[in-house]
Short mmCIF file of C-alpha atoms and ligand atoms in Angstrom, two decimals:
data_model
loop_
_atom_site.label_atom_id
_atom_site.label_comp_id
_atom_site.label_asym_id
_atom_site.label_seq_id
_atom_site.Cartn_x
_atom_site.Cartn_y
_atom_site.Cartn_z
CA MET N 1 -21.14 11.71 -11.89
CA ASN N 2 -21.22 7.95 -11.32
CA SER N 3 -20.49 4.61 -12.87
CA THR N 4 -23.61 4.83 -15.03
CA ALA N 5 -22.37 8.06 -16.67
CA LYS N 6 -22.51 8.16 -20.47
CA ALA N 7 -19.67 7.15 -22.75
CA ILE N 8 -17.44 10.09 -23.69
CA PRO N 9 -18.56 11.42 -27.11
CA SER N 10 -16.10 11.18 -30.03
CA PRO N 11 -15.66 14.97 -30.51
CA CYS N 12 -14.51 15.22 -26.87
CA LEU N 13 -12.06 12.37 -27.35
CA GLN N 14 -10.70 14.11 -30.45
CA ALA N 15 -10.29 17.37 -28.53
CA ILE N 16 -8.38 15.55 -25.75
CA LYS N 17 -6.13 13.87 -28.32
CA ASP N 18 -5.44 17.23 -29.93
CA LEU N 19 -4.46 18.83 -26.66
CA LEU N 20 -2.15 15.94 -25.68
CA GLY N 21 -0.49 15.46 -29.08
CA PRO N 22 0.24 12.13 -30.84
CA GLN N 23 2.59 10.80 -28.12
CA GLY N 24 0.21 11.83 -25.37
CA TYR N 25 -2.35 9.06 -25.41
CA LEU N 26 -3.05 5.38 -26.08
CA GLU N 27 -6.14 4.40 -27.96
CA SER N 28 -6.02 0.92 -29.44
CA GLU N 29 -7.79 -1.87 -27.57
CA ALA N 30 -4.52 -3.69 -26.97
CA ASP N 31 -2.79 -0.57 -25.61
CA ARG N 32 -5.70 0.32 -23.35
CA ALA N 33 -6.19 -3.20 -21.98
CA PRO N 34 -3.55 -3.17 -19.19
CA PHE N 35 -4.94 0.12 -17.83
CA GLU N 36 -8.51 -1.17 -17.74
CA VAL N 37 -7.90 -4.01 -15.31
CA ASP N 38 -6.16 -4.11 -11.94
CA PHE N 39 -2.99 -6.20 -11.60
CA ARG N 40 -4.84 -9.10 -9.97
CA GLY N 41 -7.41 -9.24 -12.78
CA ILE N 42 -10.31 -8.73 -10.36
CA HIS N 43 -11.63 -5.29 -11.35
CA ARG N 44 -12.36 -4.54 -14.99
CA GLY N 45 -13.55 -1.35 -16.61
CA GLN N 46 -13.29 0.56 -19.85
CA SER N 47 -11.61 3.80 -20.78
CA PRO N 48 -11.72 4.97 -24.40
CA LEU N 49 -8.44 6.79 -24.06
CA ILE N 50 -5.40 6.54 -21.80
CA ALA N 51 -3.97 10.04 -21.36
CA LEU N 52 -0.18 10.27 -21.01
CA PRO N 53 0.53 13.94 -20.31
CA GLN N 54 4.19 14.91 -20.18
CA SER N 55 4.07 18.01 -17.99
CA THR N 56 2.06 19.63 -15.23
CA ALA N 57 0.88 22.21 -17.78
CA GLU N 58 -0.54 19.40 -19.93
CA VAL N 59 -2.26 17.84 -16.92
CA VAL N 60 -3.81 21.24 -16.23
CA ARG N 61 -5.12 21.56 -19.80
CA LEU N 62 -6.51 18.03 -19.72
CA VAL N 63 -8.22 18.47 -16.34
CA ARG N 64 -9.71 21.83 -17.38
CA TYR N 65 -11.16 20.26 -20.50
CA CYS N 66 -12.58 17.34 -18.50
CA ALA N 67 -14.09 19.76 -15.95
CA ASP N 68 -15.69 21.83 -18.72
CA HIS N 69 -17.25 18.70 -20.21
CA LYS N 70 -17.90 16.82 -16.94
CA ILE N 71 -15.68 13.92 -17.95
CA GLY N 72 -14.49 11.53 -15.23
CA ILE N 73 -10.75 11.16 -14.63
CA VAL N 74 -9.08 8.08 -13.13
CA PRO N 75 -5.47 8.79 -12.08
CA GLN N 76 -3.37 5.63 -12.28
CA GLY N 77 0.18 5.07 -11.00
CA GLY N 78 1.76 1.62 -11.27
CA ASN N 79 -1.70 -0.04 -11.18
CA THR N 80 -0.86 -2.10 -8.09
CA SER N 81 -3.93 -1.23 -6.00
CA TYR N 82 -5.49 -4.06 -4.00
CA CYS N 83 -8.82 -2.22 -3.92
CA GLY N 84 -9.49 -1.34 -7.57
CA GLY N 85 -8.65 2.27 -6.72
CA ALA N 86 -7.08 3.00 -10.10
CA THR N 87 -9.38 0.96 -12.36
CA PRO N 88 -12.02 2.81 -14.41
CA HIS N 89 -15.68 1.81 -14.29
CA PRO N 90 -17.25 0.00 -17.24
CA GLY N 91 -18.97 2.22 -19.82
CA ASN N 92 -16.15 4.27 -21.38
CA SER N 93 -17.16 7.33 -19.37
CA GLU N 94 -13.78 7.97 -17.74
CA ILE N 95 -10.31 8.86 -18.99
CA VAL N 96 -7.44 7.03 -17.30
CA VAL N 97 -4.53 9.41 -16.69
CA SER N 98 -1.08 7.88 -16.35
CA LEU N 99 1.88 10.12 -15.54
CA ARG N 100 4.46 7.57 -16.65
CA ARG N 101 5.98 10.11 -19.08
CA MET N 102 6.47 12.51 -16.16
CA ASN N 103 9.43 10.67 -14.68
CA ARG N 104 12.13 13.25 -14.05
CA ILE N 105 14.00 13.39 -10.77
CA ARG N 106 14.19 17.12 -10.23
CA SER N 107 16.73 17.22 -7.39
CA VAL N 108 18.40 15.28 -4.60
CA ASP N 109 19.49 17.43 -1.67
CA ALA N 110 21.90 15.50 0.56
CA LEU N 111 22.20 18.36 3.07
CA ASN N 112 18.45 18.64 3.62
CA ASP N 113 17.96 14.88 3.12
CA SER N 114 15.25 15.39 0.50
CA LEU N 115 14.40 14.34 -3.03
CA THR N 116 12.05 16.10 -5.45
CA ALA N 117 10.62 14.22 -8.42
CA ASP N 118 7.78 13.96 -10.90
CA ALA N 119 4.91 11.76 -9.78
CA GLY N 120 5.43 9.23 -12.59
CA CYS N 121 8.85 8.11 -11.25
CA VAL N 122 8.95 4.45 -10.23
CA LEU N 123 9.78 3.95 -6.53
CA GLU N 124 12.77 1.70 -7.25
CA THR N 125 14.33 4.39 -9.49
CA LEU N 126 13.96 6.88 -6.65
CA GLN N 127 15.50 4.45 -4.15
CA GLU N 128 18.47 4.09 -6.51
CA ALA N 129 18.83 7.86 -6.91
CA ALA N 130 18.81 8.26 -3.13
CA ALA N 131 21.42 5.49 -2.75
CA ALA N 132 23.63 7.19 -5.37
CA ALA N 133 23.66 10.23 -3.06
CA ASN N 134 24.48 7.92 -0.12
CA ARG N 135 20.97 8.34 1.28
CA LEU N 136 18.06 6.00 2.02
CA LEU N 137 14.53 6.34 0.71
CA PRO N 138 12.97 4.04 3.31
CA MET N 139 9.62 3.27 1.64
CA SER N 140 9.89 -0.41 0.78
CA LEU N 141 7.13 -2.66 -0.54
CA GLY N 142 6.62 -5.66 -2.81
CA SER N 143 5.56 -3.55 -5.80
CA GLU N 144 8.49 -1.12 -5.64
CA GLY N 145 9.61 -2.08 -9.16
CA SER N 146 6.36 -0.77 -10.64
CA CYS N 147 4.54 1.52 -8.19
CA THR N 148 5.00 5.25 -8.76
CA LEU N 149 5.62 8.22 -6.50
CA GLY N 150 2.17 9.64 -7.26
CA GLY N 151 0.55 6.29 -6.53
CA ILE N 152 2.24 5.67 -3.19
CA ILE N 153 1.43 9.21 -2.06
CA SER N 154 -2.18 8.99 -3.23
CA THR N 155 -2.61 5.70 -1.36
CA ASN N 156 -0.44 6.64 1.64
CA ALA N 157 1.49 3.39 1.15
CA GLY N 158 2.86 1.44 4.12
CA GLY N 159 5.25 -1.46 3.53
CA THR N 160 7.80 -3.20 5.70
CA ALA N 161 9.70 -0.33 7.35
CA VAL N 162 6.78 1.65 8.81
CA LEU N 163 7.84 0.69 12.32
CA ARG N 164 10.98 2.81 11.94
CA TYR N 165 10.16 5.42 9.25
CA GLY N 166 6.36 5.73 9.17
CA MET N 167 3.94 5.58 6.25
CA MET N 168 4.16 7.69 3.10
CA ARG N 169 2.41 10.58 4.83
CA ASP N 170 5.35 10.78 7.23
CA LEU N 171 7.79 11.02 4.35
CA VAL N 172 6.19 13.82 2.32
CA LEU N 173 7.66 17.31 2.66
CA GLY N 174 6.02 19.00 -0.30
CA LEU N 175 3.46 18.39 -3.03
CA GLU N 176 2.31 19.73 -6.36
CA VAL N 177 -1.30 18.79 -7.18
CA VAL N 178 -3.58 19.61 -10.10
CA LEU N 179 -7.02 20.25 -8.62
CA PRO N 180 -10.26 19.14 -10.31
CA ASP N 181 -10.82 22.66 -11.69
CA GLY N 182 -7.33 22.84 -13.19
CA ARG N 183 -5.75 25.06 -10.53
CA VAL N 184 -2.33 23.96 -9.30
CA LEU N 185 -1.68 23.59 -5.59
CA ASP N 186 2.00 24.53 -5.46
CA GLN N 187 3.43 23.34 -2.16
CA LEU N 188 6.44 21.64 -3.70
CA ARG N 189 8.81 22.83 -1.01
CA ALA N 190 11.50 21.04 0.95
CA LEU N 191 10.70 22.79 4.21
CA ARG N 192 11.00 20.79 7.40
CA LYS N 193 9.11 23.42 9.34
CA ASP N 194 6.05 25.27 8.03
CA ASN N 195 3.27 26.13 10.45
CA THR N 196 1.29 28.46 8.24
CA GLY N 197 -2.33 27.52 8.88
CA TYR N 198 -3.96 24.29 7.75
CA ASP N 199 -1.58 21.82 6.14
CA VAL N 200 -3.74 21.39 3.03
CA LYS N 201 -1.32 19.12 1.18
CA GLN N 202 -2.16 16.40 3.73
CA LEU N 203 -5.64 16.14 2.18
CA PHE N 204 -4.19 14.72 -1.02
CA ILE N 205 -2.06 12.06 0.69
CA GLY N 206 -4.20 8.93 0.89
CA ALA N 207 -7.07 10.54 -1.06
CA GLU N 208 -6.66 7.90 -3.79
CA GLY N 209 -6.87 10.49 -6.55
CA THR N 210 -10.37 11.62 -5.56
CA LEU N 211 -9.34 15.21 -4.84
CA GLY N 212 -6.76 15.89 -7.53
CA ILE N 213 -3.78 14.54 -9.42
CA VAL N 214 -0.45 14.58 -7.58
CA THR N 215 2.06 15.68 -10.25
CA ALA N 216 5.25 16.04 -8.19
CA ALA N 217 6.49 15.61 -4.64
CA CYS N 218 9.38 16.33 -2.34
CA ILE N 219 10.10 13.47 0.06
CA LYS N 220 12.39 12.85 3.03
CA LEU N 221 15.58 10.84 2.80
CA PHE N 222 17.60 9.32 5.63
CA PRO N 223 21.20 8.23 6.24
CA ARG N 224 21.89 4.89 4.58
CA PRO N 225 22.15 2.13 7.15
CA ALA N 226 25.76 1.10 7.60
CA GLY N 227 25.00 -1.56 10.16
CA MET N 228 22.24 -4.09 9.67
CA ALA N 229 21.19 -7.46 11.06
CA THR N 230 18.33 -9.70 9.95
CA ALA N 231 16.85 -12.82 11.52
CA MET N 232 13.91 -15.13 11.27
CA ILE N 233 12.66 -16.18 14.66
CA ALA N 234 10.39 -19.14 15.39
CA LEU N 235 7.70 -18.56 18.01
CA VAL N 236 4.89 -20.37 19.73
CA SER N 237 2.33 -17.55 19.54
CA PRO N 238 1.67 -13.94 18.47
CA ALA N 239 1.78 -12.98 22.17
CA ALA N 240 5.32 -14.37 22.34
CA ALA N 241 6.13 -12.33 19.22
CA LEU N 242 4.97 -9.15 20.96
CA ASP N 243 7.13 -10.01 23.98
CA LEU N 244 10.08 -10.37 21.62
CA LEU N 245 9.27 -7.00 20.03
CA ALA N 246 9.26 -5.38 23.45
CA ALA N 247 12.63 -6.99 24.24
CA LEU N 248 14.12 -5.83 20.94
CA LYS N 249 12.85 -2.30 21.47
CA SER N 250 14.29 -2.06 24.94
CA GLY N 251 17.60 -3.64 23.85
CA LEU N 252 18.04 -1.90 20.50
CA GLY N 253 15.64 1.06 20.55
CA ALA N 254 15.04 2.86 17.27
CA ALA N 255 17.27 0.39 15.42
CA VAL N 256 14.28 -1.99 15.16
CA THR N 257 13.24 -1.42 11.55
CA THR N 258 11.11 -4.39 10.52
CA PHE N 259 9.01 -6.80 12.57
CA GLU N 260 6.82 -8.95 10.31
CA ILE N 261 4.87 -12.00 11.45
CA LEU N 262 3.98 -15.07 9.41
CA PRO N 263 2.14 -18.22 10.40
CA ARG N 264 3.36 -21.72 9.55
CA ILE N 265 0.83 -22.03 6.72
CA ALA N 266 2.26 -18.94 4.96
CA LEU N 267 5.78 -20.40 5.11
CA GLU N 268 4.44 -23.68 3.70
CA PHE N 269 2.68 -21.82 0.84
CA VAL N 270 5.89 -19.98 -0.05
CA CYS N 271 8.07 -23.09 0.06
CA ARG N 272 5.50 -24.95 -2.06
CA HIS N 273 5.07 -22.34 -4.79
CA ILE N 274 8.08 -20.05 -4.93
CA ASP N 275 11.22 -21.37 -6.63
CA GLY N 276 14.40 -21.36 -4.61
CA THR N 277 12.77 -21.00 -1.19
CA ARG N 278 13.09 -23.38 1.74
CA ASP N 279 12.17 -23.59 5.40
CA PRO N 280 15.25 -22.30 7.27
CA PHE N 281 14.42 -24.33 10.39
CA GLY N 282 14.91 -28.03 11.08
CA ALA N 283 11.57 -28.32 12.89
CA GLN N 284 8.08 -26.86 12.42
CA PHE N 285 6.77 -23.94 14.50
CA PRO N 286 3.36 -22.27 14.55
CA TRP N 287 4.61 -18.70 14.01
CA TYR N 288 7.66 -16.87 12.68
CA VAL N 289 8.88 -13.29 12.75
CA LEU N 290 11.17 -11.61 10.25
CA ALA N 291 13.04 -8.95 12.22
CA GLU N 292 15.56 -6.48 10.91
CA ILE N 293 17.57 -3.88 12.78
CA SER N 294 19.60 -1.13 11.20
CA LEU N 295 21.78 1.77 12.25
CA PRO N 296 23.13 4.70 10.23
CA GLN N 297 26.64 4.13 11.52
CA ALA N 298 28.70 0.94 11.31
CA ASP N 299 28.50 -0.76 14.69
CA SER N 300 30.62 -3.86 15.12
CA ASP N 301 28.59 -4.67 18.19
CA LEU N 302 25.17 -4.51 16.55
CA ALA N 303 24.88 -8.14 15.42
CA ALA N 304 26.17 -9.31 18.79
CA ARG N 305 23.60 -7.20 20.68
CA PHE N 306 20.83 -8.45 18.36
CA GLU N 307 21.89 -12.04 18.88
CA SER N 308 22.09 -11.58 22.62
CA VAL N 309 18.46 -10.34 22.72
CA LEU N 310 17.45 -13.35 20.59
CA ALA N 311 19.45 -15.78 22.75
CA ASP N 312 17.85 -14.36 25.87
CA ALA N 313 14.40 -14.72 24.28
CA ILE N 314 15.13 -18.38 23.52
CA ALA N 315 16.55 -19.00 27.00
CA THR N 316 13.47 -17.51 28.65
CA GLY N 317 11.03 -19.33 26.37
CA ARG N 318 9.77 -16.23 24.53
CA ALA N 319 11.24 -17.56 21.27
CA ALA N 320 11.66 -21.15 20.12
CA ASP N 321 14.55 -20.80 17.67
CA ALA N 322 16.22 -18.20 15.45
CA VAL N 323 18.17 -18.08 12.19
CA THR N 324 20.38 -15.03 11.64
CA ALA N 325 21.52 -13.97 8.17
CA THR N 326 25.30 -14.04 7.85
CA SER N 327 25.46 -12.81 4.25
CA GLU N 328 23.44 -10.58 1.92
CA ALA N 329 22.30 -13.71 0.06
CA GLN N 330 20.95 -15.19 3.30
CA ARG N 331 19.26 -11.91 4.16
CA GLU N 332 17.55 -11.86 0.75
CA ALA N 333 16.47 -15.49 1.18
CA LEU N 334 14.81 -14.65 4.54
CA TRP N 335 13.12 -11.58 3.06
CA ARG N 336 11.84 -13.68 0.14
CA LEU N 337 9.98 -15.91 2.59
CA ARG N 338 8.01 -12.89 3.73
CA GLU N 339 7.66 -10.92 0.50
CA ALA N 340 6.49 -13.87 -1.59
CA ILE N 341 3.48 -14.63 0.64
CA PRO N 342 0.89 -12.72 -1.48
CA GLU N 343 2.03 -14.51 -4.66
CA ALA N 344 2.18 -17.91 -2.92
CA GLN N 345 -1.28 -17.39 -1.41
CA ARG N 346 -2.67 -16.47 -4.83
CA GLN N 347 -1.57 -19.89 -6.07
CA GLU N 348 -3.58 -21.62 -3.34
CA GLY N 349 -6.86 -20.54 -4.97
CA ALA N 350 -9.26 -17.58 -4.83
CA GLY N 351 -8.95 -16.22 -1.31
CA LEU N 352 -10.36 -13.40 0.74
CA LYS N 353 -8.20 -10.50 1.88
CA HIS N 354 -8.65 -8.38 4.99
CA ASP N 355 -6.25 -5.53 5.72
CA ILE N 356 -6.90 -4.75 9.37
CA SER N 357 -5.20 -3.02 12.24
CA VAL N 358 -5.77 -2.93 15.98
CA GLU N 359 -3.51 -1.78 18.78
CA PRO N 360 -0.60 -4.28 18.73
CA GLN N 361 -1.11 -5.56 22.27
CA ARG N 362 -4.68 -6.57 21.36
CA LEU N 363 -3.69 -8.52 18.23
CA PRO N 364 -3.19 -11.95 19.91
CA GLN N 365 -6.72 -11.89 21.31
CA PHE N 366 -8.06 -10.55 18.01
CA ILE N 367 -6.43 -13.44 16.13
CA ASP N 368 -7.96 -16.02 18.49
CA GLU N 369 -11.42 -14.51 18.31
CA GLY N 370 -11.23 -13.97 14.56
CA ARG N 371 -10.09 -17.54 13.99
CA ALA N 372 -12.96 -18.94 16.08
CA LEU N 373 -15.47 -16.71 14.28
CA LEU N 374 -14.29 -17.75 10.83
CA ALA N 375 -14.20 -21.43 11.81
CA ARG N 376 -17.97 -21.16 12.31
CA ILE N 377 -18.70 -19.24 9.08
CA VAL N 378 -16.23 -20.84 6.65
CA PRO N 379 -15.05 -24.04 8.38
CA GLN N 380 -13.20 -25.31 5.29
CA ALA N 381 -11.18 -22.14 4.76
CA ARG N 382 -7.60 -21.74 5.95
CA LEU N 383 -6.63 -18.61 7.88
CA VAL N 384 -3.41 -16.97 6.63
CA ALA N 385 -2.85 -14.10 9.07
CA TYR N 386 0.46 -12.38 8.33
CA GLY N 387 1.95 -8.95 8.07
CA HIS N 388 3.17 -5.94 9.90
CA LEU N 389 2.91 -6.98 13.55
CA GLY N 390 5.04 -4.09 14.72
CA ASP N 391 2.42 -1.71 13.24
CA GLY N 392 -0.58 -3.67 14.55
CA ASN N 393 -1.50 -4.39 10.90
CA LEU N 394 -2.37 -7.89 9.76
CA HIS N 395 -3.47 -9.25 6.42
CA PHE N 396 -6.12 -11.46 8.00
CA ASN N 397 -6.54 -13.45 4.80
CA LEU N 398 -8.33 -16.68 4.01
CA SER N 399 -7.54 -19.36 1.43
CA PRO N 400 -9.98 -22.04 0.28
CA ALA N 401 -9.43 -25.63 1.42
CA ASN N 402 -8.41 -26.47 -2.17
CA ALA N 403 -9.04 -25.37 -5.75
CA ALA N 404 -12.35 -27.26 -5.86
CA ASP N 405 -13.69 -25.68 -2.67
CA HIS N 406 -16.06 -22.79 -3.47
CA SER N 407 -17.48 -22.43 0.03
CA LEU N 408 -15.24 -19.45 0.77
CA THR N 409 -16.40 -17.51 -2.29
CA ALA N 410 -20.02 -18.29 -1.42
CA ALA N 411 -19.67 -17.03 2.14
CA ALA N 412 -17.24 -14.18 1.42
CA ASP N 413 -19.67 -11.37 2.32
CA GLN N 414 -20.59 -12.99 5.61
CA ALA N 415 -16.95 -13.67 6.51
CA ARG N 416 -15.91 -10.11 5.62
CA ARG N 417 -18.74 -8.64 7.69
CA ALA N 418 -17.80 -10.79 10.68
CA VAL N 419 -14.12 -9.81 10.51
CA HIS N 420 -14.87 -6.12 10.08
CA ASP N 421 -17.44 -6.13 12.88
CA LEU N 422 -14.80 -7.68 15.11
CA VAL N 423 -12.27 -5.03 14.02
CA ALA N 424 -14.81 -2.34 14.88
CA ALA N 425 -15.39 -3.91 18.30
CA TYR N 426 -11.61 -3.70 18.88
CA GLY N 427 -11.54 -0.04 17.83
CA GLY N 428 -9.40 -0.96 14.81
CA SER N 429 -9.27 -0.10 11.13
CA ILE N 430 -10.86 -2.07 8.27
CA SER N 431 -8.19 -0.76 5.91
CA ALA N 432 -4.83 -0.30 7.55
CA GLU N 433 -2.74 0.30 4.45
CA HIS N 434 -4.49 -0.74 1.22
CA GLY N 435 -7.05 2.07 1.14
CA ILE N 436 -10.71 2.04 0.12
CA GLY N 437 -10.70 2.15 -3.70
CA GLN N 438 -13.96 0.77 -5.11
CA VAL N 439 -13.96 -2.34 -2.94
CA LYS N 440 -14.53 -0.85 0.50
CA VAL N 441 -16.75 2.17 -0.25
CA ALA N 442 -19.72 0.62 1.55
CA GLU N 443 -17.44 -0.59 4.36
CA LEU N 444 -16.13 2.93 4.93
CA GLN N 445 -19.69 4.21 5.01
CA ARG N 446 -20.60 1.56 7.57
CA TYR N 447 -17.64 1.71 9.91
CA GLU N 448 -16.22 5.24 9.74
CA ASP N 449 -17.02 7.72 12.46
CA PRO N 450 -20.05 9.66 11.11
CA VAL N 451 -18.46 13.02 11.83
CA ALA N 452 -15.30 12.04 9.97
CA LEU N 453 -17.42 10.73 7.09
CA ALA N 454 -19.44 13.94 6.91
CA LEU N 455 -16.20 15.96 6.82
CA MET N 456 -14.88 13.73 4.03
CA HIS N 457 -18.01 14.39 1.96
CA SER N 458 -17.75 18.14 2.62
CA ILE N 459 -14.11 18.16 1.56
CA LYS N 460 -14.92 16.21 -1.60
CA LYS N 461 -17.75 18.60 -2.48
CA THR N 462 -15.58 21.65 -1.84
CA ILE N 463 -12.60 20.52 -3.87
CA ASP N 464 -14.38 18.47 -6.55
CA PRO N 465 -17.96 19.82 -6.79
CA LEU N 466 -18.51 18.18 -10.19
CA GLY N 467 -17.34 14.80 -8.90
CA ILE N 468 -15.02 14.21 -11.86
CA MET N 469 -11.97 13.04 -9.92
CA ASN N 470 -11.80 9.25 -9.63
CA PRO N 471 -15.61 9.01 -9.41
CA GLY N 472 -17.09 6.42 -7.10
CA LYS N 473 -13.81 5.65 -5.32
CA VAL N 474 -13.50 6.07 -1.52
CA LEU N 475 -16.88 7.83 -1.15
CA GLU N 476 -20.29 7.05 -2.63
CA PRO N 477 -20.88 9.53 -5.46
CA GLY N 478 -23.36 12.28 -4.67
CA ALA N 479 -23.93 11.05 -1.10
C1 MLT V 1 1.88 -7.31 2.00
O1 MLT V 1 2.07 -6.86 3.12
O2 MLT V 1 2.48 -8.31 1.58
C2 MLT V 1 0.92 -6.59 1.13
O3 MLT V 1 0.32 -5.53 1.75
C3 MLT V 1 0.03 -7.47 0.33
C4 MLT V 1 -1.07 -8.30 0.94
O4 MLT V 1 -2.14 -7.89 1.37
O5 MLT V 1 -1.03 -9.50 0.90
ZN1 ZN V 2 1.00 -5.27 3.78
#
């Protein structure tokens, strides 16, 4: 099965409609449109029908029918993929499946610190349910108002608290998955210890819907932070930022929750395009870090200890200046400067995104080398390297010189190849948190360890021999 597969015949569409019932699908052009394009408007496809099953049993019936008739299925959560992972191919050969009607929170267990919910629940709703039980669901990312539980599990989402709590994979306790032949993998358990053979549920986390449809999950919760402190720190270099991270870790240990870096140009973009934002410093600096520390228990000393580490960093020249939030409004204003970067960068013209990771201590050298490399290939372009420094993950993005400059688009392939070759030379990852989707299939093929790649193909063939599950995403079909 591939992107040139035939359009789904009308009798099959009718049979799918019959099995889902009148509320179970969308069919008009206008209703289908938002599901056929990714949120950035970059990837466009066609799906003759958007399936909206309302139970795992309905997903099973739908998948069985699609397997019997070799119809491609594209699972879609909140449609916030950066890699076209949830967008169908052109040609009306694939059914998009959205679980948005499966949005029931099944249980919140405050003793076990766990929450079990349908995959169609929106992350923000789950965060609120956890908070209502005086618990924290620590996954936090820009799209939390629209991304769904199934989506963030299928993409192994990262976000801005990975340093403290890990990626989505680290938060999953149990899963329920409908396999491509309609069987249900029932591992929806809240067990913290289970060493019974291979942990097969792990295969579906980060598989981007290519091995099955996640229909429900049990995830870990944590104590809600009672003590918190947030600051933006001005720095002369990424190396100085890493020194500061080391100082924070030795002074405050596991309380260090967020450590995000942004260059001057990103702050300028945000202040230029995002209403209500402003540079919190009186002078300009080349780099900034948004750092947040949090503790489960109230600690009157926390802010003082944080400030003393920052003061020491300034006194010893590791930091240039720092602004500490003294109210929730100030904290939100500092966070806005970081979270609005993707939107602000979008307004600077068609750019080029790289989502890379290398070991944190090698990032400063990587940035220097990458900058020099790109200055040769796309001299007009502006480097906007920001992101999750504490995780070694940078969005090593480029923006054109201005709206009229098309040199970046023209040289995009060459620039991407150069950055990814450099990442490979550093032993890093060409997709640290955004996944592969349809955008990086060839890149995965080129850069992944051949043994790992061969295992991935074997796993795909074993679980989805017909290749109906999110065809052409992650792996080349039939390879
Ligand atoms: C972020 O960290 O802001 C997101 O991953 C989005 C991006 O790549 O810009
Ligand atoms: Zn990111």
